[in-house]
Tab-separated table of C-alpha atoms and ligand atoms in Angstrom:
chain	number	residue	atom	x	y	z
A	1	MET	CA	18.870	-7.631	10.701
A	2	ARG	CA	15.756	-9.353	11.675
A	3	VAL	CA	12.504	-7.852	10.425
A	4	LEU	CA	8.780	-8.727	11.561
A	5	VAL	CA	6.750	-7.963	8.431
A	6	THR	CA	2.991	-7.988	8.400
A	7	GLY	CA	0.876	-8.008	5.159
A	8	GLY	CA	3.540	-9.610	3.336
A	9	ALA	CA	1.598	-11.379	1.288
A	10	GLY	CA	-0.234	-7.980	-0.145
A	11	PHE	CA	1.075	-5.629	-2.893
A	12	ILE	CA	3.438	-3.349	-1.264
A	13	GLY	CA	4.248	-6.046	1.715
A	14	SER	CA	5.567	-8.380	-0.816
A	15	ALA	CA	7.772	-5.646	-2.625
A	16	VAL	CA	9.205	-5.038	1.040
A	17	ILE	CA	9.905	-8.513	1.426
A	18	ARG	CA	11.679	-9.249	-1.708
A	19	HIS	CA	13.708	-5.700	-1.194
A	20	LEU	CA	14.677	-6.633	2.428
A	21	ILE	CA	15.842	-10.564	1.643
A	22	LEU	CA	17.036	-9.995	-2.033
A	23	GLU	CA	18.542	-6.512	-1.789
A	24	LYS	CA	19.483	-5.994	1.992
A	25	GLY	CA	19.963	-9.964	2.792
A	26	TYR	CA	17.717	-9.339	6.021
A	27	GLU	CA	15.997	-12.104	7.702
A	28	VAL	CA	12.133	-11.814	7.691
A	29	LEU	CA	9.271	-13.060	9.208
A	30	ASN	CA	5.856	-12.638	7.345
A	31	ILE	CA	2.720	-12.275	9.241
A	32	ASP	CA	-0.136	-12.478	7.253
A	33	LYS	CA	-3.909	-13.543	7.410
A	34	LEU	CA	-4.130	-14.267	3.689
A	35	THR	CA	-7.202	-12.587	3.312
A	36	TYR	CA	-8.561	-12.212	-0.408
A	37	ALA	CA	-5.807	-9.682	-0.920
A	38	GLY	CA	-3.074	-11.831	0.292
A	39	THR	CA	-1.526	-13.909	-2.199
A	40	LEU	CA	1.986	-16.117	-1.424
A	41	SER	CA	2.480	-16.304	-5.379
A	42	SER	CA	3.651	-12.894	-5.237
A	43	LEU	CA	6.470	-14.230	-2.524
A	44	LEU	CA	7.738	-17.297	-5.235
A	45	ALA	CA	11.104	-15.404	-5.211
A	46	VAL	CA	11.918	-15.628	-1.619
A	47	ALA	CA	9.606	-18.956	-0.800
A	48	HIS	CA	13.149	-20.854	-0.596
A	49	ASN	CA	15.234	-18.613	0.759
A	50	PRO	CA	16.246	-19.729	4.116
A	51	SER	CA	16.283	-15.962	5.322
A	52	TYR	CA	12.345	-16.237	4.779
A	53	ARG	CA	9.623	-17.207	6.975
A	54	PHE	CA	6.028	-17.166	6.960
A	55	LEU	CA	3.433	-17.150	9.579
A	56	ARG	CA	-0.436	-17.367	8.896
A	57	ALA	CA	-1.934	-15.307	11.638
A	58	ASP	CA	-4.516	-12.616	12.061
A	59	ILE	CA	-2.889	-9.464	13.707
A	60	CYS	CA	-5.868	-9.094	15.950
A	61	ASP	CA	-4.647	-12.285	17.372
A	62	GLY	CA	-2.949	-11.413	20.443
A	63	ARG	CA	-1.494	-14.773	21.709
A	64	ALA	CA	-0.246	-15.468	18.137
A	65	VAL	CA	1.440	-12.304	17.717
A	66	ALA	CA	2.823	-12.326	20.860
A	67	GLU	CA	4.355	-15.837	20.217
A	68	ALA	CA	5.993	-14.804	17.217
A	69	PHE	CA	7.710	-11.450	19.057
A	70	ALA	CA	9.055	-14.078	21.496
A	71	THR	CA	10.566	-16.517	19.021
A	72	PHE	CA	11.401	-14.538	16.079
A	73	LYS	CA	12.926	-11.806	18.282
A	74	PRO	CA	12.521	-8.867	15.623
A	75	ASP	CA	15.047	-5.975	15.693
A	76	ARG	CA	12.354	-4.089	13.296
A	77	VAL	CA	8.557	-4.190	12.589
A	78	MET	CA	7.332	-3.045	9.465
A	79	HIS	CA	3.552	-3.172	9.882
A	80	LEU	CA	1.715	-2.978	6.638
A	81	ALA	CA	-1.247	-5.152	7.221
A	82	ALA	CA	-4.368	-3.580	6.755
A	83	GLU	CA	-7.623	-3.444	4.792
A	84	SER	CA	-6.861	-1.487	1.724
A	85	HIS	CA	-9.517	-0.772	-0.815
A	86	VAL	CA	-11.892	2.188	-0.277
A	87	ASP	CA	-14.774	0.858	-2.475
A	88	ARG	CA	-14.800	-2.173	0.313
A	89	SER	CA	-14.604	0.098	3.124
A	90	ILE	CA	-17.533	1.873	1.638
A	91	SER	CA	-19.685	-1.378	1.165
A	92	SER	CA	-18.388	-3.246	4.588
A	93	ALA	CA	-16.674	-1.114	7.208
A	94	GLY	CA	-16.436	-3.713	9.674
A	95	GLU	CA	-13.576	-5.509	8.804
A	96	PHE	CA	-11.651	-2.296	8.425
A	97	VAL	CA	-12.263	-0.885	12.170
A	98	GLN	CA	-11.368	-4.336	12.879
A	99	THR	CA	-7.934	-4.989	11.264
A	100	ASN	CA	-6.707	-1.359	10.914
A	101	VAL	CA	-7.196	0.240	14.089
A	102	LEU	CA	-7.734	-2.753	16.574
A	103	GLY	CA	-5.166	-5.034	14.493
A	104	THR	CA	-2.616	-2.201	14.643
A	105	PHE	CA	-3.544	-1.746	18.415
A	106	ASN	CA	-2.451	-5.620	19.038
A	107	MET	CA	0.723	-5.230	16.913
A	108	LEU	CA	1.829	-1.746	19.055
A	109	GLU	CA	0.800	-3.840	22.386
A	110	CYS	CA	2.603	-7.207	21.549
A	111	ALA	CA	5.568	-4.739	20.076
A	112	ARG	CA	5.548	-2.705	23.663
A	113	THR	CA	5.665	-6.008	25.386
A	114	TYR	CA	8.805	-7.288	23.811
A	115	TRP	CA	10.455	-4.048	23.442
A	116	GLN	CA	10.179	-3.601	27.339
A	117	SER	CA	11.306	-7.006	28.093
A	118	ILE	CA	14.975	-6.539	26.046
A	119	THR	CA	17.784	-4.705	26.922
A	120	GLY	CA	20.936	-2.976	25.638
A	121	GLU	CA	21.724	-2.659	21.812
A	122	THR	CA	18.791	-4.470	21.320
A	123	ARG	CA	16.312	-2.561	23.034
A	124	HIS	CA	18.238	0.463	21.631
A	125	LYS	CA	17.956	-0.175	17.894
A	126	PHE	CA	14.228	-1.429	18.057
A	127	ARG	CA	11.901	0.072	15.603
A	128	PHE	CA	8.086	-0.076	14.995
A	129	LEU	CA	7.103	1.375	11.482
A	130	HIS	CA	3.839	1.922	10.994
A	131	VAL	CA	2.841	2.124	7.476
A	132	SER	CA	0.148	4.289	6.305
A	133	THR	CA	-1.224	6.553	3.580
A	134	ASP	CA	-1.895	10.063	2.482
A	135	GLU	CA	-5.687	9.508	2.647
A	136	VAL	CA	-5.796	10.629	6.215
A	137	TYR	CA	-5.204	14.304	5.127
A	138	GLY	CA	-8.171	14.235	2.858
A	139	SER	CA	-8.541	16.140	-0.350
A	140	LEU	CA	-6.361	18.832	-1.431
A	141	SER	CA	-7.550	21.927	-3.904
A	142	GLU	CA	-5.031	23.215	-6.613
A	143	GLY	CA	-1.775	24.342	-5.946
A	144	GLN	CA	-1.476	22.666	-1.894
A	145	LEU	CA	0.518	19.667	-1.397
A	146	PHE	CA	0.232	17.505	1.915
A	147	SER	CA	3.067	17.972	4.386
A	148	GLU	CA	3.773	15.784	7.602
A	149	ASN	CA	1.968	18.967	9.076
A	150	SER	CA	-1.233	19.030	7.577
A	151	ARG	CA	-4.499	18.239	9.027
A	152	TYR	CA	-6.062	15.342	9.795
A	153	ASP	CA	-9.441	14.973	7.639
A	154	PRO	CA	-10.123	11.663	6.420
A	155	SER	CA	-13.236	10.983	4.212
A	156	SER	CA	-13.945	7.490	3.781
A	157	PRO	CA	-14.179	4.539	6.589
A	158	TYR	CA	-10.808	3.293	4.936
A	159	SER	CA	-8.983	6.521	5.450
A	160	ALA	CA	-10.762	6.992	8.855
A	161	SER	CA	-9.758	3.413	10.369
A	162	LYS	CA	-6.063	4.630	8.844
A	163	ALA	CA	-6.088	7.900	10.672
A	164	ALA	CA	-7.180	5.947	13.358
A	165	SER	CA	-4.191	3.450	13.697
A	166	ASP	CA	-1.907	6.530	13.147
A	167	HIS	CA	-2.764	7.965	16.087
A	168	LEU	CA	-2.573	5.167	18.057
A	169	ALA	CA	0.721	4.725	16.443
A	170	LYS	CA	1.868	8.333	17.724
A	171	ALA	CA	0.367	7.909	20.956
A	172	TRP	CA	2.446	4.847	21.902
A	173	ALA	CA	5.544	6.637	21.026
A	174	ARG	CA	4.649	9.514	23.346
A	175	THR	CA	3.099	7.757	26.295
A	176	TYR	CA	5.533	4.744	25.949
A	177	ASN	CA	8.624	6.551	24.413
A	178	MET	CA	8.278	3.281	22.133
A	179	PRO	CA	10.498	3.890	18.757
A	180	VAL	CA	7.462	4.033	16.632
A	181	LEU	CA	7.297	5.837	13.184
A	182	VAL	CA	4.789	6.448	10.549
A	183	SER	CA	5.245	6.561	7.353
A	184	ASN	CA	2.145	8.383	4.703
A	185	CYS	CA	2.151	7.260	1.081
A	186	SER	CA	0.174	8.477	-1.987
A	187	ASN	CA	-1.109	5.653	-4.398
A	188	ASN	CA	1.451	2.953	-5.534
A	189	TYR	CA	1.343	0.952	-8.722
A	190	GLY	CA	3.492	-1.799	-10.255
A	191	PRO	CA	3.772	-5.450	-10.452
A	192	PHE	CA	1.578	-7.713	-7.884
A	193	HIS	CA	-1.022	-5.177	-7.959
A	194	PHE	CA	-4.088	-6.709	-6.956
A	195	PRO	CA	-6.780	-6.059	-9.918
A	196	GLU	CA	-9.529	-4.600	-8.133
A	197	LYS	CA	-7.322	-1.503	-7.759
A	198	LEU	CA	-7.617	1.557	-11.194
A	199	ILE	CA	-4.129	0.924	-12.784
A	200	PRO	CA	-4.274	-3.253	-12.866
A	201	LEU	CA	-7.927	-3.097	-13.372
A	202	ALA	CA	-7.417	-0.905	-16.371
A	203	ILE	CA	-4.946	-2.875	-17.726
A	204	LEU	CA	-6.782	-5.901	-17.723
A	205	ASN	CA	-9.786	-4.673	-18.703
A	206	ALA	CA	-8.466	-2.886	-21.582
A	207	LEU	CA	-6.374	-5.884	-22.689
A	208	GLU	CA	-9.553	-8.268	-22.445
A	209	GLY	CA	-11.720	-5.492	-24.340
A	210	LYS	CA	-13.901	-4.904	-21.437
A	211	SER	CA	-15.156	-1.595	-20.475
A	212	VAL	CA	-12.903	0.652	-18.280
A	213	PRO	CA	-15.080	2.249	-15.740
A	214	LEU	CA	-13.678	5.608	-14.487
A	215	TYR	CA	-15.512	7.287	-11.483
A	216	GLY	CA	-17.364	10.416	-11.824
A	217	ASP	CA	-16.098	12.713	-14.519
A	218	GLY	CA	-12.671	10.880	-14.179
A	219	THR	CA	-10.567	14.214	-13.404
A	220	ASN	CA	-9.732	13.347	-9.487
A	221	ILE	CA	-6.014	13.417	-9.245
A	222	ARG	CA	-3.585	10.748	-7.672
A	223	ASP	CA	-0.055	11.274	-7.197
A	224	TRP	CA	1.289	7.836	-8.514
A	225	LEU	CA	4.662	6.004	-6.605
A	226	PHE	CA	6.171	2.891	-8.199
A	227	VAL	CA	5.841	0.082	-5.671
A	228	GLU	CA	9.525	-0.564	-5.584
A	229	ASP	CA	10.570	3.252	-4.719
A	230	HIS	CA	8.089	2.697	-1.693
A	231	ALA	CA	9.563	-0.110	-0.707
A	232	ARG	CA	13.027	1.649	-0.385
A	233	ALA	CA	11.066	4.483	0.834
A	234	LEU	CA	10.037	2.400	4.249
A	235	ASP	CA	13.143	0.587	4.742
A	236	THR	CA	15.027	4.110	4.533
A	237	ILE	CA	12.642	5.187	7.213
A	238	ALA	CA	13.065	2.081	9.233
A	239	GLU	CA	16.929	2.355	9.524
A	240	ARG	CA	17.248	6.323	9.928
A	241	GLY	CA	14.118	7.782	10.485
A	242	ARG	CA	13.694	9.812	13.722
A	243	VAL	CA	11.709	7.976	16.124
A	244	GLY	CA	8.238	9.727	16.833
A	245	GLU	CA	8.340	11.258	13.340
A	246	SER	CA	5.790	10.932	10.372
A	247	TYR	CA	7.337	11.009	6.687
A	248	ASN	CA	5.453	11.462	3.758
A	249	VAL	CA	6.414	9.665	0.463
A	250	GLY	CA	5.352	10.600	-2.579
A	251	GLY	CA	6.812	10.626	-6.270
A	252	ARG	CA	5.817	14.225	-7.224
A	253	ASN	CA	3.630	12.549	-9.785
A	254	GLU	CA	0.151	13.774	-10.138
A	255	TRP	CA	-2.068	12.571	-12.840
A	256	ARG	CA	-5.809	12.770	-13.760
A	257	ASN	CA	-7.557	9.652	-13.550
A	258	ILE	CA	-8.894	10.048	-17.087
A	259	ASP	CA	-5.011	10.531	-18.153
A	260	VAL	CA	-3.731	7.577	-16.663
A	261	VAL	CA	-6.001	5.317	-18.207
A	262	ARG	CA	-5.371	6.809	-21.355
A	263	LEU	CA	-1.981	6.101	-21.270
A	264	ILE	CA	-2.606	2.589	-20.323
A	265	CYS	CA	-5.086	2.216	-23.406
A	266	SER	CA	-2.280	3.944	-25.938
A	267	THR	CA	0.455	1.983	-24.255
A	268	LEU	CA	-1.538	-1.346	-24.930
A	269	ASP	CA	-2.730	-0.331	-28.190
A	270	VAL	CA	1.041	-0.499	-29.313
A	271	LEU	CA	2.303	-3.438	-27.454
A	272	VAL	CA	-0.969	-5.504	-28.458
A	273	PRO	CA	-2.678	-3.922	-31.556
A	274	ALA	CA	-6.561	-4.242	-31.433
A	275	ASP	CA	-9.326	-3.798	-33.933
A	276	ARG	CA	-10.092	-0.237	-32.419
A	277	PRO	CA	-8.368	2.351	-30.060
A	278	ARG	CA	-8.868	1.128	-26.676
A	279	GLU	CA	-9.462	4.643	-25.398
A	280	GLU	CA	-13.247	3.720	-26.554
A	281	LEU	CA	-13.452	1.438	-23.862
A	282	ILE	CA	-13.441	4.072	-21.048
A	283	GLN	CA	-16.798	4.579	-19.175
A	284	LEU	CA	-17.609	7.196	-16.744
A	285	ILE	CA	-19.604	5.514	-14.306
A	286	GLU	CA	-21.542	6.857	-11.165
A	287	ASP	CA	-19.009	8.585	-8.530
A	288	ARG	CA	-17.363	6.728	-5.328
A	289	PRO	CA	-19.178	8.599	-2.162
A	290	GLY	CA	-17.097	10.884	-0.383
A	291	HIS	CA	-14.178	10.985	-3.305
A	292	ASP	CA	-11.481	12.967	-2.769
A	293	LEU	CA	-10.635	15.316	-5.414
A	294	ARG	CA	-6.741	15.286	-5.230
A	295	TYR	CA	-3.935	14.022	-3.545
A	296	ALA	CA	-0.370	15.250	-3.763
A	297	ILE	CA	2.977	14.940	-1.316
A	298	ASP	CA	5.524	17.455	-0.604
A	299	ALA	CA	8.120	14.631	-0.459
A	300	ALA	CA	11.039	17.159	1.144
A	301	LYS	CA	11.762	16.016	4.288
A	302	MET	CA	12.083	12.392	2.993
A	303	GLU	CA	14.629	13.876	0.025
A	304	LYS	CA	16.557	16.299	2.293
A	305	GLU	CA	16.904	14.515	6.100
A	306	LEU	CA	16.948	11.031	4.424
A	307	GLY	CA	18.125	11.200	0.958
A	308	TRP	CA	15.725	9.344	-0.496
A	309	LYS	CA	13.991	10.181	-3.878
A	310	ALA	CA	11.865	8.434	-6.165
A	311	LEU	CA	13.698	6.743	-9.084
A	312	CYS	CA	11.135	5.543	-11.454
A	313	SER	CA	9.537	7.907	-13.747
A	314	PHE	CA	5.452	7.325	-14.598
A	315	GLU	CA	5.734	6.497	-18.038
A	316	SER	CA	8.632	4.138	-17.482
A	317	GLY	CA	6.958	2.354	-14.439
A	318	ILE	CA	3.563	1.902	-16.532
A	319	GLU	CA	5.514	0.366	-19.237
A	320	LYS	CA	7.295	-2.131	-16.847
A	321	THR	CA	3.804	-2.556	-15.083
A	322	ILE	CA	2.016	-3.189	-18.415
A	323	ASP	CA	4.865	-5.426	-19.450
A	324	TRP	CA	4.473	-7.706	-16.388
A	325	TYR	CA	0.989	-8.004	-16.489
A	326	LEU	CA	1.379	-9.016	-20.119
A	327	ALA	CA	3.781	-11.783	-18.891
A	328	ASN	CA	1.979	-13.021	-15.467
A	329	GLN	CA	-1.113	-13.826	-16.220
A	330	TRP	CA	-0.351	-16.834	-14.273
A	331	TRP	CA	-0.535	-14.674	-11.241
A	332	TRP	CA	-3.771	-12.313	-11.997
A	333	GLY	CA	-5.907	-14.891	-13.968
A	334	PRO	CA	-7.022	-17.016	-10.773
A	335	LEU	CA	-7.434	-13.723	-8.839
A	336	ARG	CA	-9.936	-12.120	-11.617
A	337	LYS	CA	-11.985	-15.248	-11.716
A	338	HIS	CA	-12.639	-14.338	-8.332
A	339	HIS	CA	-12.611	-11.203	-7.926
A	340	ASP	CA	-14.215	-8.623	-11.140
A	341	GLY	CA	-12.742	-5.521	-9.052
A	342	VAL	CA	-16.077	-3.176	-9.590
A	343	HIS	CA	-16.959	-3.636	-6.016
A	344	LEU	CA	-18.829	0.020	-6.204
A	345	GLU	CA	-21.270	-1.172	-8.781
A	346	THR	CA	-22.717	-3.394	-6.005
A	347	LEU	CA	-23.248	-0.351	-4.169
A	348	THR	CA	-24.555	2.051	-6.582
A	349	SER	CA	-26.657	-0.212	-8.945
A	350	GLY	CA	-23.811	0.477	-11.434
A	351	THR	CA	-25.356	3.244	-13.601
A	352	ALA	CA	-23.219	4.313	-16.603
A	353	LYS	CA	-23.606	7.405	-17.731
B	401	NAD	P1	-2.948	-5.197	-0.006
B	401	NAD	O1	-4.413	-5.287	0.443
B	401	NAD	O2	-2.395	-5.292	-1.095
B	401	NAD	O3	-2.087	-6.411	1.686
B	401	NAD	C1	-2.741	-5.842	2.709
B	401	NAD	C2	-2.145	-7.557	2.945
B	401	NAD	O4	-2.637	-7.653	4.544
B	401	NAD	C3	-2.815	-8.635	2.388
B	401	NAD	O5	-1.958	-9.595	2.208
B	401	NAD	C4	-3.468	-9.290	3.468
B	401	NAD	O6	-3.981	-10.722	3.397
B	401	NAD	C5	-3.311	-8.806	4.783
B	401	NAD	N1	-4.012	-8.454	6.143
B	401	NAD	C6	-5.197	-8.149	5.628
B	401	NAD	N2	-5.766	-7.934	7.326
B	401	NAD	C7	-5.059	-8.625	7.785
B	401	NAD	C8	-5.249	-9.239	9.476
B	401	NAD	N3	-6.265	-8.702	10.220
B	401	NAD	N4	-4.276	-9.821	9.904
B	401	NAD	C9	-2.825	-10.159	8.886
B	401	NAD	N5	-2.801	-9.759	7.705
B	401	NAD	C10	-3.765	-9.191	6.869
B	401	NAD	O7	-2.412	-3.625	0.589
B	401	NAD	P2	-1.314	-2.895	0.111
B	401	NAD	O8	-2.075	-1.988	-0.749
B	401	NAD	O9	-0.198	-3.732	0.063
B	401	NAD	O10	-1.078	-1.450	1.121
B	401	NAD	C11	-0.311	-2.466	2.395
B	401	NAD	C12	-0.102	-0.893	3.579
B	401	NAD	O11	0.034	-0.192	2.940
B	401	NAD	C13	-1.360	-0.520	3.642
B	401	NAD	O12	-1.302	-0.714	5.534
B	401	NAD	C14	-1.917	0.333	3.341
B	401	NAD	O13	-3.245	0.893	4.164
B	401	NAD	C15	-0.533	1.229	3.094
B	401	NAD	N6	-0.531	2.061	1.696
B	401	NAD	C16	-1.124	1.425	0.858
B	401	NAD	C17	-1.143	2.158	-0.621
B	401	NAD	C18	-1.344	2.306	-1.923
B	401	NAD	O14	-1.337	2.616	-3.017
B	401	NAD	N7	-1.729	0.506	-1.729
B	401	NAD	C19	-0.417	3.468	-0.336
B	401	NAD	C20	-0.409	3.637	0.884
B	401	NAD	C21	-0.415	3.127	1.805
B	402	DAU	O1	-3.384	7.330	-1.675
B	402	DAU	C1	-3.204	6.220	-0.740
B	402	DAU	C2	-4.525	5.094	-1.180
B	402	DAU	O2	-4.050	4.812	-2.499
B	402	DAU	C3	-4.183	4.207	-0.274
B	402	DAU	O3	-3.969	4.316	1.069
B	402	DAU	C4	-5.351	2.747	-0.946
B	402	DAU	O4	-4.912	1.606	0.160
B	402	DAU	C5	-5.380	2.277	-2.407
B	402	DAU	O5	-6.187	1.752	-2.456
B	402	DAU	C6	-4.979	3.916	-3.058
B	402	DAU	O6	-6.563	3.866	-2.660
B	402	DAU	P1	-7.304	4.858	-4.087
B	402	DAU	O7	-8.396	4.567	-3.758
B	402	DAU	O8	-6.819	6.496	-4.536
B	402	DAU	O9	-7.169	3.753	-5.359
B	402	DAU	P2	-7.731	3.184	-6.300
B	402	DAU	O10	-7.112	2.264	-7.319
B	402	DAU	O11	-8.944	2.245	-5.806
B	402	DAU	O12	-8.843	4.332	-7.271
B	402	DAU	C7	-7.588	5.274	-7.813
B	402	DAU	C8	-8.614	6.610	-8.272
B	402	DAU	O13	-9.116	5.789	-9.470
B	402	DAU	C9	-9.232	7.189	-7.455
B	402	DAU	O14	-9.729	8.425	-7.714
B	402	DAU	C10	-10.660	6.137	-7.580
B	402	DAU	C11	-10.499	6.024	-9.105
B	402	DAU	N1	-11.202	4.579	-9.622
B	402	DAU	C12	-10.753	3.423	-9.056
B	402	DAU	C13	-11.042	2.439	-9.509
B	402	DAU	C14	-10.897	0.786	-8.662
B	402	DAU	C15	-11.788	4.563	-10.879
B	402	DAU	O15	-12.210	5.601	-11.750
B	402	DAU	N2	-12.460	3.420	-11.225
B	402	DAU	C16	-12.432	2.293	-10.702
B	402	DAU	O16	-12.666	1.203	-10.904
């Protein structure tokens, strides 16, 4: 099996590549532009594996991507490359439209040209998995869950750009009968998570005795999934999902942000004792504009139709994640030097409440 992965130097893409090569024995071509979020050091476990290849390219570059299809001849595409951070999309939306919308369009067109050029069994088994987010559905009130039939209602430039790309992917399936599938996943966490996102930011700030910024009153809810569970879900969808369908992926694991951060602080207090409880470092700051209140995934379709379910509990996943950050400063140290993580402060003047 030959899999072309885009965005493989990112958080989830690197977990997908480790899974495909080390667990499944597949051949992988990773296409990544190496933006600020792309870190080849996340792929050290496979870097010298003969099944791994890397092409530094922009997914918007039609010629480079077409050539990659022609030479690598993938059986599957797993398209993850994207601008992924909501706060950055508020301060500079252009990159999000460029990569997430136009880049996905280019990937679909190059895949279509390649797929139309192949025949027989190779054509029959070809799949294009477009990896997306639950944020396309907007915000939920209490008691509701996102299903695959939920209405698209994105709130941020990030989620609007992902919604646009989902529509393109679905249209390519309907119009050209291309074997495209879409996955919409909830919040991931785990090793190699870029330290601008809530969980790694909270771990590292709390570890270093810095304030841990929480937007608004900290009661927004996210549905957290361990990244390796997501990597397995994506492989399952690419292998057994029905073409033209969407699959929602989530761990049935809703937490208020304030409770996530408190759990991180108390776990760290045990592992690395400090003078005072780290919970005192939590600081409520001005809210993210358009901040969705709650996300929660109904993963029944994944569970019933494809037999996938999340295996890692949040408590054990958080502990594994904290242990990983404690042991791997070589990975996050250089990233922290260049990215303070709190981009919202540049938007809102950073007034602490
Ligand atoms: P990430 O920001 O960690 O990684 C994105 C990767 O894409 C980086 O390696 C970056 O260099 C690469 N990239 C960006 N622009 C590119 C371009 N123009 N050409 C080639 N490569 C480019 O993101 P992530 O958190 O790993 O998310 C991966 C995918 O999963 C995204 O499509 C995201 O929307 C989706 N997703 C993320 C989550 C989450 O919780 N992180 C949840 C659901 C869905
Ligand atoms: O739901 C899936 C999405 O999850 C993915 O599509 C995105 O790519 C991914 O970045 C993530 O988006 P979120 O905006 O939910 O993740 P983030 O870690 O930025 O924020 C999680 C929650 O924590 C959210 O409610 C905002 C809040 N937050 C975030 C940061 C960075 C804070 O309170 N303080 C912070 O400093």
